[in-house]
Amino acid sequence: MKIYRVNMTNQTVTVEDVPAEWKGLGGRALTSAIVGKEVEPTCHPLGKNNKLVIAPGLLSGTAAPNSGRLSVGAKSPLTGGIKESNAGGTAAQKLARLGIKALIIEGQPEGDKFYSIHVDKNGCRVQEENELVGKGNYEVVARLTEKFGSKIGVLTIGQAGETRMAAANISVKDPDGNLRSAGRGGLGAVMGAKKVKYITIDDAGAPGVAIADQEKFKEAARRLAKGLREHPVTGQGLPTYGTNVLVNIINEAGGLPTQNFRLGRYEHANKISGETMHDIIVSRNGKPTHGCHAGCVIRCSQIYNDKDGNYLTAGFEYETIWGFGAHCCIDDLDIIAQADRICDDIGIDSIETAVTMGVAMEGGVIPFGDGPGMLNLLKEIEKSTYLGRILGNGAAFTGKALGVTRVPVVKGQAMPAYDPRAVKGIGLTYATSPMGADHTAGYSVATNVLKVGGEVNPLGKEGNIELSRNLQIATAALDSAGLCLFVAFCILDNADAFQAIVDMINAQYGLNLTNDDITELGKSVLRTERAFNEAAGFTREHDRLPEFFREECPPHNTTWDFTGEEIDTLYNF
Amino acid sequence: MKIYRVNMTNQTVTVEDVPAEWKGLGGRALTSAIVGKEVEPTCHPLGKNNKLVIAPGLLSGTAAPNSGRLSVGAKSPLTGGIKESNAGGTAAQKLARLGIKALIIEGQPEGDKFYSIHVDKNGCRVQEENELVGKGNYEVVARLTEKFGSKIGVLTIGQAGETRMAAANISVKDPDGNLRSAGRGGLGAVMGAKKVKYITIDDAGAPGVAIADQEKFKEAARRLAKGLREHPVTGQGLPTYGTNVLVNIINEAGGLPTQNFRLGRYEHANKISGETMHDIIVSRNGKPTHGCHAGCVIRCSQIYNDKDGNYLTAGFEYETIWGFGAHCCIDDLDIIAQADRICDDIGIDSIETAVTMGVAMEGGVIPFGDGPGMLNLLKEIEKSTYLGRILGNGAAFTGKALGVTRVPVVKGQAMPAYDPRAVKGIGLTYATSPMGADHTAGYSVATNVLKVGGEVNPLGKEGNIELSRNLQIATAALDSAGLCLFVAFCILDNADAFQAIVDMINAQYGLNLTNDDITELGKSVLRTERAFNEAAGFTREHDRLPEFFREECPPHNTTWDFTGEEIDTLYNF
């Protein structure tokens, strides 16, 4: 496999052998290793010294179930620390089949021109792009599909990325032309700062991924697929209701942040729940279940149509629905779906943006519950008005712009859909992840609330530090394998499913890794990321939640009561 | 002396004895000690847990020359670190004469009501304020002068402070009703967050300041006054041309940052120089020299009238003129004076705001050189539009809002009027001061360019670390004495003038401090401030200049070439 390095200062491409130290890495392990080695931690994230690194996971491009995740890394314009954001869609599999270990985009052109990058079996080329500049992601994907056919892989930024807003994301085309997102941390702004509007990936005639031991690989892949199908979360809950199955569950648990983290239950939760959404989707001839990449056996995505039965959005996730919903006191799923659609189209993280809307409501820009007002605010972002630029830079920025003190962020990144006072394991992940507040970095909700992988009381302290630590390590490894995070539900309860992953990696690469080696890989990723952040100026004081979480939150009236000293033990490994 | 503590949560006042540990402190030493002890470093600067501490210097209220400086401290909304900002005007002297060692404003009322605080010989009281809310500082001072008479002392915030913008300052009335500013670091936003519109200080019938040995004090005061009158900078340059004498000097030295720190010389420098300004002031019957407080023997202030001979602004400083001038490529002193007037009136730091204007020009909001456009942008701040809220939060914030990478800030605070590549000693002060980029924290320009206190080559590295270190220590001591920073010019060249200060402190308090004790006081202040910042999450990585200073700057084509390791030795004391 090769590393493709695109220098945007002069629009040249070089092809490099993979250095020995990076050969055993993929996905997040590789993007973080490259960013850690090549990016100066104190550089300006939107300047010429930052690099955007795109890498498929270790198992991407193979028949391993749910292995189509793509990692994108850089110094984050949102947090100022290292960032890995990953997404489904088809790009990871195509890059892997083309033998591309990583695509590194560096430098910065002078002037205002935008470019596109095209990758195929003949290599990689950079071209000036004029037509699609200023267009939303839906149009970009449609036009590129017209031009290159429906199988083309696409990474693209919308208007938010072009205008370098810190909440901008990178969209990834799925097999049916829908959009998935490398959502968090503003990587779309880094791509915009590099002046790359989109990347097309054509894997026609690609050599494919070499597998050292095909039989062993297939057998292990079957075991993982079986495990995923048999687990209640990945085999039933997620395929039926999508991630939005969580609205009722988290509301019941008293951890559904409502009205900008004032309450832990939303009185209209049932109007935005997965069950309600399922019925709406079915009644409008949408698709209640859909996979974001080939080989997905969970299929938690869906197609949500509007009242007239026309496509409105896809990949409509719990965290987004919570954010534009309970957090903003909006109980109309159609409004929330429109908000999700706009975020996907202009290319902005729907979690960051939804939390930002609640902060804007807190600051009096519009009242809580004002759905049409919220859609108008999203249009301000699209138009890049000054208000739009405030909002498009995220929740922490909007809070500062408006003089608001109640701002649910860690390391500058907005907190997702679980109140840390009622689900303390996830609070620890928010506090300590090198990514900033990120539920996917160590999803303690699984054990705290869903009782997957055992039980740890979500309202107490006991066991939560170990829980978050172990999940952060395991997640770093999964993100490196290119596996969907939801595989974790299965492997937490099923040791053989975890063994199957190790077996697949060994079968593919002709290795003899043990489970401990995989754990060590996860630890090593986290150490690399922490070291980058430390060199960028982060300290233990950045591993803290905002002070307002010391106030009680109904219904449990618990507070965030971990001391700094306790939190600081989490990274003792 | 007493400490007055105003709890704004319930609008109550308590009077406390001064604890033993604070008895020997004043000014910056005291505000930083109180903030360091009582404010949680990770609190939200605009929240109820921050405190605004106001303290006269050790010598304030006495006949010591130039001892009328007031220190204001808090956690800064601009930098996120500790802040001491000091100002002239009459408040320090009046507080000292009333026997008030410090005024601590803490807590936060619920709701939108504003309040005023009145201090006189009978104590301190809080009252609801309605009439002056929303008014500019000029009107506030005029109305309070009408109500209380021309001798009333006033601290006030304008619209920027009321709306909690991070560049908002606190204005202090001078003897003639002009405005001085505790400018830097957004302390006006802290006062606004406490919902205090203004503080009036009436020292009629005050006991005055006790002096243990009157004769010794008077004799020492005379020696300092003589030293100040005889030094060329404090006796001639500053009284004649004000601080703006520096435009030609710094331009000649190649360190006048032009067009957002692209060049070190401004082709139209002569149009905005102190010499030109002097002639304009004289021709319009303004006052070329004026003292900002009683007992000033330097009198670097002035009254600048408009073309029709009507008052336009006062306290019109070099850094402001540079910022709205060379930095923004505007060569019209009348436009610059109007900008200064607006900043004073709406209560916003003219240095931060001027630098912000250049960053806004860099981001394409208006072109470089557009004077009328710049005045319109200042009106946006006054009106608190969304653009105004971006600008009012300072240069770093504006840079982020606009996706600009060329942003001259350290620790979130804008860099003043000296290019660190051409005046390296001041670059070290910018980098390492706990205050963020601040020329007043250790004015190495004195020795680098003005050849006061010896000579250290401004373009090389040698001797600059020691220079900045020693000046930062000395300045922390001067700020604690309540002495004007310009006293430093004199004492750098005149050992007896420094001795006179030590003698005055000893005579006033009946002490036997040595010069070393004063140096130790300065070191101790800096240690307290650094400790606060460290606990707030600052590291050595925050003691760095933005990466663009590694590019060469004409005319000397020098770069900022101090390594991190070199910079980190500065605080080895």
PDB file of C-alpha atoms in Angstrom, chain A residues 40 42-44 46-49 77-78 164 166 365 386-387 389-390 393 397 400-405 534-539 541-542 547 550-551, chain B residues 40 42-44 46-49 77-78 164 166 365 386-387 389-390 393 397 400-405 534-539 541-542 547 550-551:
ATOM      1  CA  GLU A  40       3.177  21.202  14.725  1.00  0.00           C
ATOM      2  CA  THR A  42       0.785  24.974  18.027  1.00  0.00           C
ATOM      3  CA  CYS A  43       0.127  25.729  14.347  1.00  0.00           C
ATOM      4  CA  HIS A  44      -2.985  27.571  13.237  1.00  0.00           C
ATOM      5  CA  LEU A  46      -6.574  26.851   9.205  1.00  0.00           C
ATOM      6  CA  GLY A  47      -3.029  27.661   8.123  1.00  0.00           C
ATOM      7  CA  LYS A  48      -0.589  26.052   5.756  1.00  0.00           C
ATOM      8  CA  ASN A  49       1.088  24.037   8.518  1.00  0.00           C
ATOM      9  CA  PRO A  77     -10.198  24.331  14.389  1.00  0.00           C
ATOM     10  CA  LEU A  78     -12.921  23.713  16.957  1.00  0.00           C
ATOM     11  CA  ARG A 164     -13.916  27.812   7.144  1.00  0.00           C
ATOM     12  CA  ALA A 166     -15.131  25.684  12.930  1.00  0.00           C
ATOM     13  CA  VAL A 365     -31.490  35.170  19.761  1.00  0.00           C
ATOM     14  CA  TYR A 386     -22.247  37.577  10.662  1.00  0.00           C
ATOM     15  CA  LEU A 387     -24.821  35.826  12.819  1.00  0.00           C
ATOM     16  CA  ARG A 389     -20.523  32.958  11.216  1.00  0.00           C
ATOM     17  CA  ILE A 390     -21.072  33.128  14.968  1.00  0.00           C
ATOM     18  CA  ASN A 393     -18.219  28.383  14.748  1.00  0.00           C
ATOM     19  CA  PHE A 397     -17.982  30.459  20.239  1.00  0.00           C
ATOM     20  CA  LYS A 400     -18.830  33.804  24.040  1.00  0.00           C
ATOM     21  CA  ALA A 401     -20.309  35.990  21.313  1.00  0.00           C
ATOM     22  CA  LEU A 402     -23.524  36.347  23.268  1.00  0.00           C
ATOM     23  CA  GLY A 403     -22.052  36.517  26.755  1.00  0.00           C
ATOM     24  CA  VAL A 404     -23.811  33.295  27.772  1.00  0.00           C
ATOM     25  CA  THR A 405     -22.314  31.351  30.679  1.00  0.00           C
ATOM     26  CA  GLU A 534      -0.274  18.500  25.690  1.00  0.00           C
ATOM     27  CA  ALA A 535       2.158  19.988  23.196  1.00  0.00           C
ATOM     28  CA  ALA A 536      -0.686  22.160  21.880  1.00  0.00           C
ATOM     29  CA  GLY A 537      -1.147  23.593  25.383  1.00  0.00           C
ATOM     30  CA  PHE A 538      -3.781  21.366  26.975  1.00  0.00           C
ATOM     31  CA  THR A 539      -3.538  20.479  30.646  1.00  0.00           C
ATOM     32  CA  GLU A 541      -7.670  21.669  33.627  1.00  0.00           C
ATOM     33  CA  HIS A 542      -9.070  21.053  30.165  1.00  0.00           C
ATOM     34  CA  GLU A 547     -18.993  24.639  36.328  1.00  0.00           C
ATOM     35  CA  ARG A 550     -22.269  21.224  39.753  1.00  0.00           C
ATOM     36  CA  GLU A 551     -25.906  22.317  39.951  1.00  0.00           C
TER      37      GLU A 551
ATOM     38  CA  GLU B  40     -11.573  29.598  41.129  1.00  0.00           C
ATOM     39  CA  THR B  42     -11.536  27.514  35.990  1.00  0.00           C
ATOM     40  CA  CYS B  43     -14.710  29.520  36.660  1.00  0.00           C
ATOM     41  CA  HIS B  44     -16.576  31.249  33.867  1.00  0.00           C
ATOM     42  CA  LEU B  46     -18.842  36.173  33.307  1.00  0.00           C
ATOM     43  CA  GLY B  47     -20.398  33.933  35.919  1.00  0.00           C
ATOM     44  CA  LYS B  48     -21.219  34.381  39.571  1.00  0.00           C
ATOM     45  CA  ASN B  49     -17.930  32.851  40.723  1.00  0.00           C
ATOM     46  CA  PRO B  77     -13.093  37.167  29.788  1.00  0.00           C
ATOM     47  CA  LEU B  78     -10.613  37.964  27.028  1.00  0.00           C
ATOM     48  CA  ARG B 164     -20.541  41.703  28.263  1.00  0.00           C
ATOM     49  CA  ALA B 166     -14.768  40.576  26.068  1.00  0.00           C
ATOM     50  CA  VAL B 365     -15.120  43.085   6.137  1.00  0.00           C
ATOM     51  CA  TYR B 386     -24.013  40.407  15.489  1.00  0.00           C
ATOM     52  CA  LEU B 387     -21.089  41.911  13.619  1.00  0.00           C
ATOM     53  CA  ARG B 389     -20.617  41.354  18.958  1.00  0.00           C
ATOM     54  CA  ILE B 390     -17.920  39.649  16.908  1.00  0.00           C
ATOM     55  CA  ASN B 393     -15.066  40.293  21.602  1.00  0.00           C
ATOM     56  CA  PHE B 397     -12.435  36.170  18.369  1.00  0.00           C
ATOM     57  CA  LYS B 400     -11.841  32.990  14.372  1.00  0.00           C
ATOM     58  CA  ALA B 401     -15.226  34.301  13.277  1.00  0.00           C
ATOM     59  CA  LEU B 402     -13.824  35.247   9.894  1.00  0.00           C
ATOM     60  CA  GLY B 403     -11.460  32.306   9.420  1.00  0.00           C
ATOM     61  CA  VAL B 404      -8.438  34.632   9.405  1.00  0.00           C
ATOM     62  CA  THR B 405      -5.076  33.091  10.309  1.00  0.00           C
ATOM     63  CA  GLU B 534      -1.480  27.515  35.403  1.00  0.00           C
ATOM     64  CA  ALA B 535      -4.475  26.422  37.457  1.00  0.00           C
ATOM     65  CA  ALA B 536      -6.725  27.901  34.766  1.00  0.00           C
ATOM     66  CA  GLY B 537      -5.097  25.622  32.191  1.00  0.00           C
ATOM     67  CA  PHE B 538      -2.248  27.716  30.768  1.00  0.00           C
ATOM     68  CA  THR B 539       1.041  26.067  29.881  1.00  0.00           C
ATOM     69  CA  GLU B 541       2.686  26.657  24.947  1.00  0.00           C
ATOM     70  CA  HIS B 542       0.635  29.747  25.703  1.00  0.00           C
ATOM     71  CA  GLU B 547       3.406  31.339  13.898  1.00  0.00           C
ATOM     72  CA  ARG B 550       8.398  33.503  11.864  1.00  0.00           C
ATOM     73  CA  GLU B 551       8.051  35.293   8.524  1.00  0.00           C
TER      74      GLU B 551
END
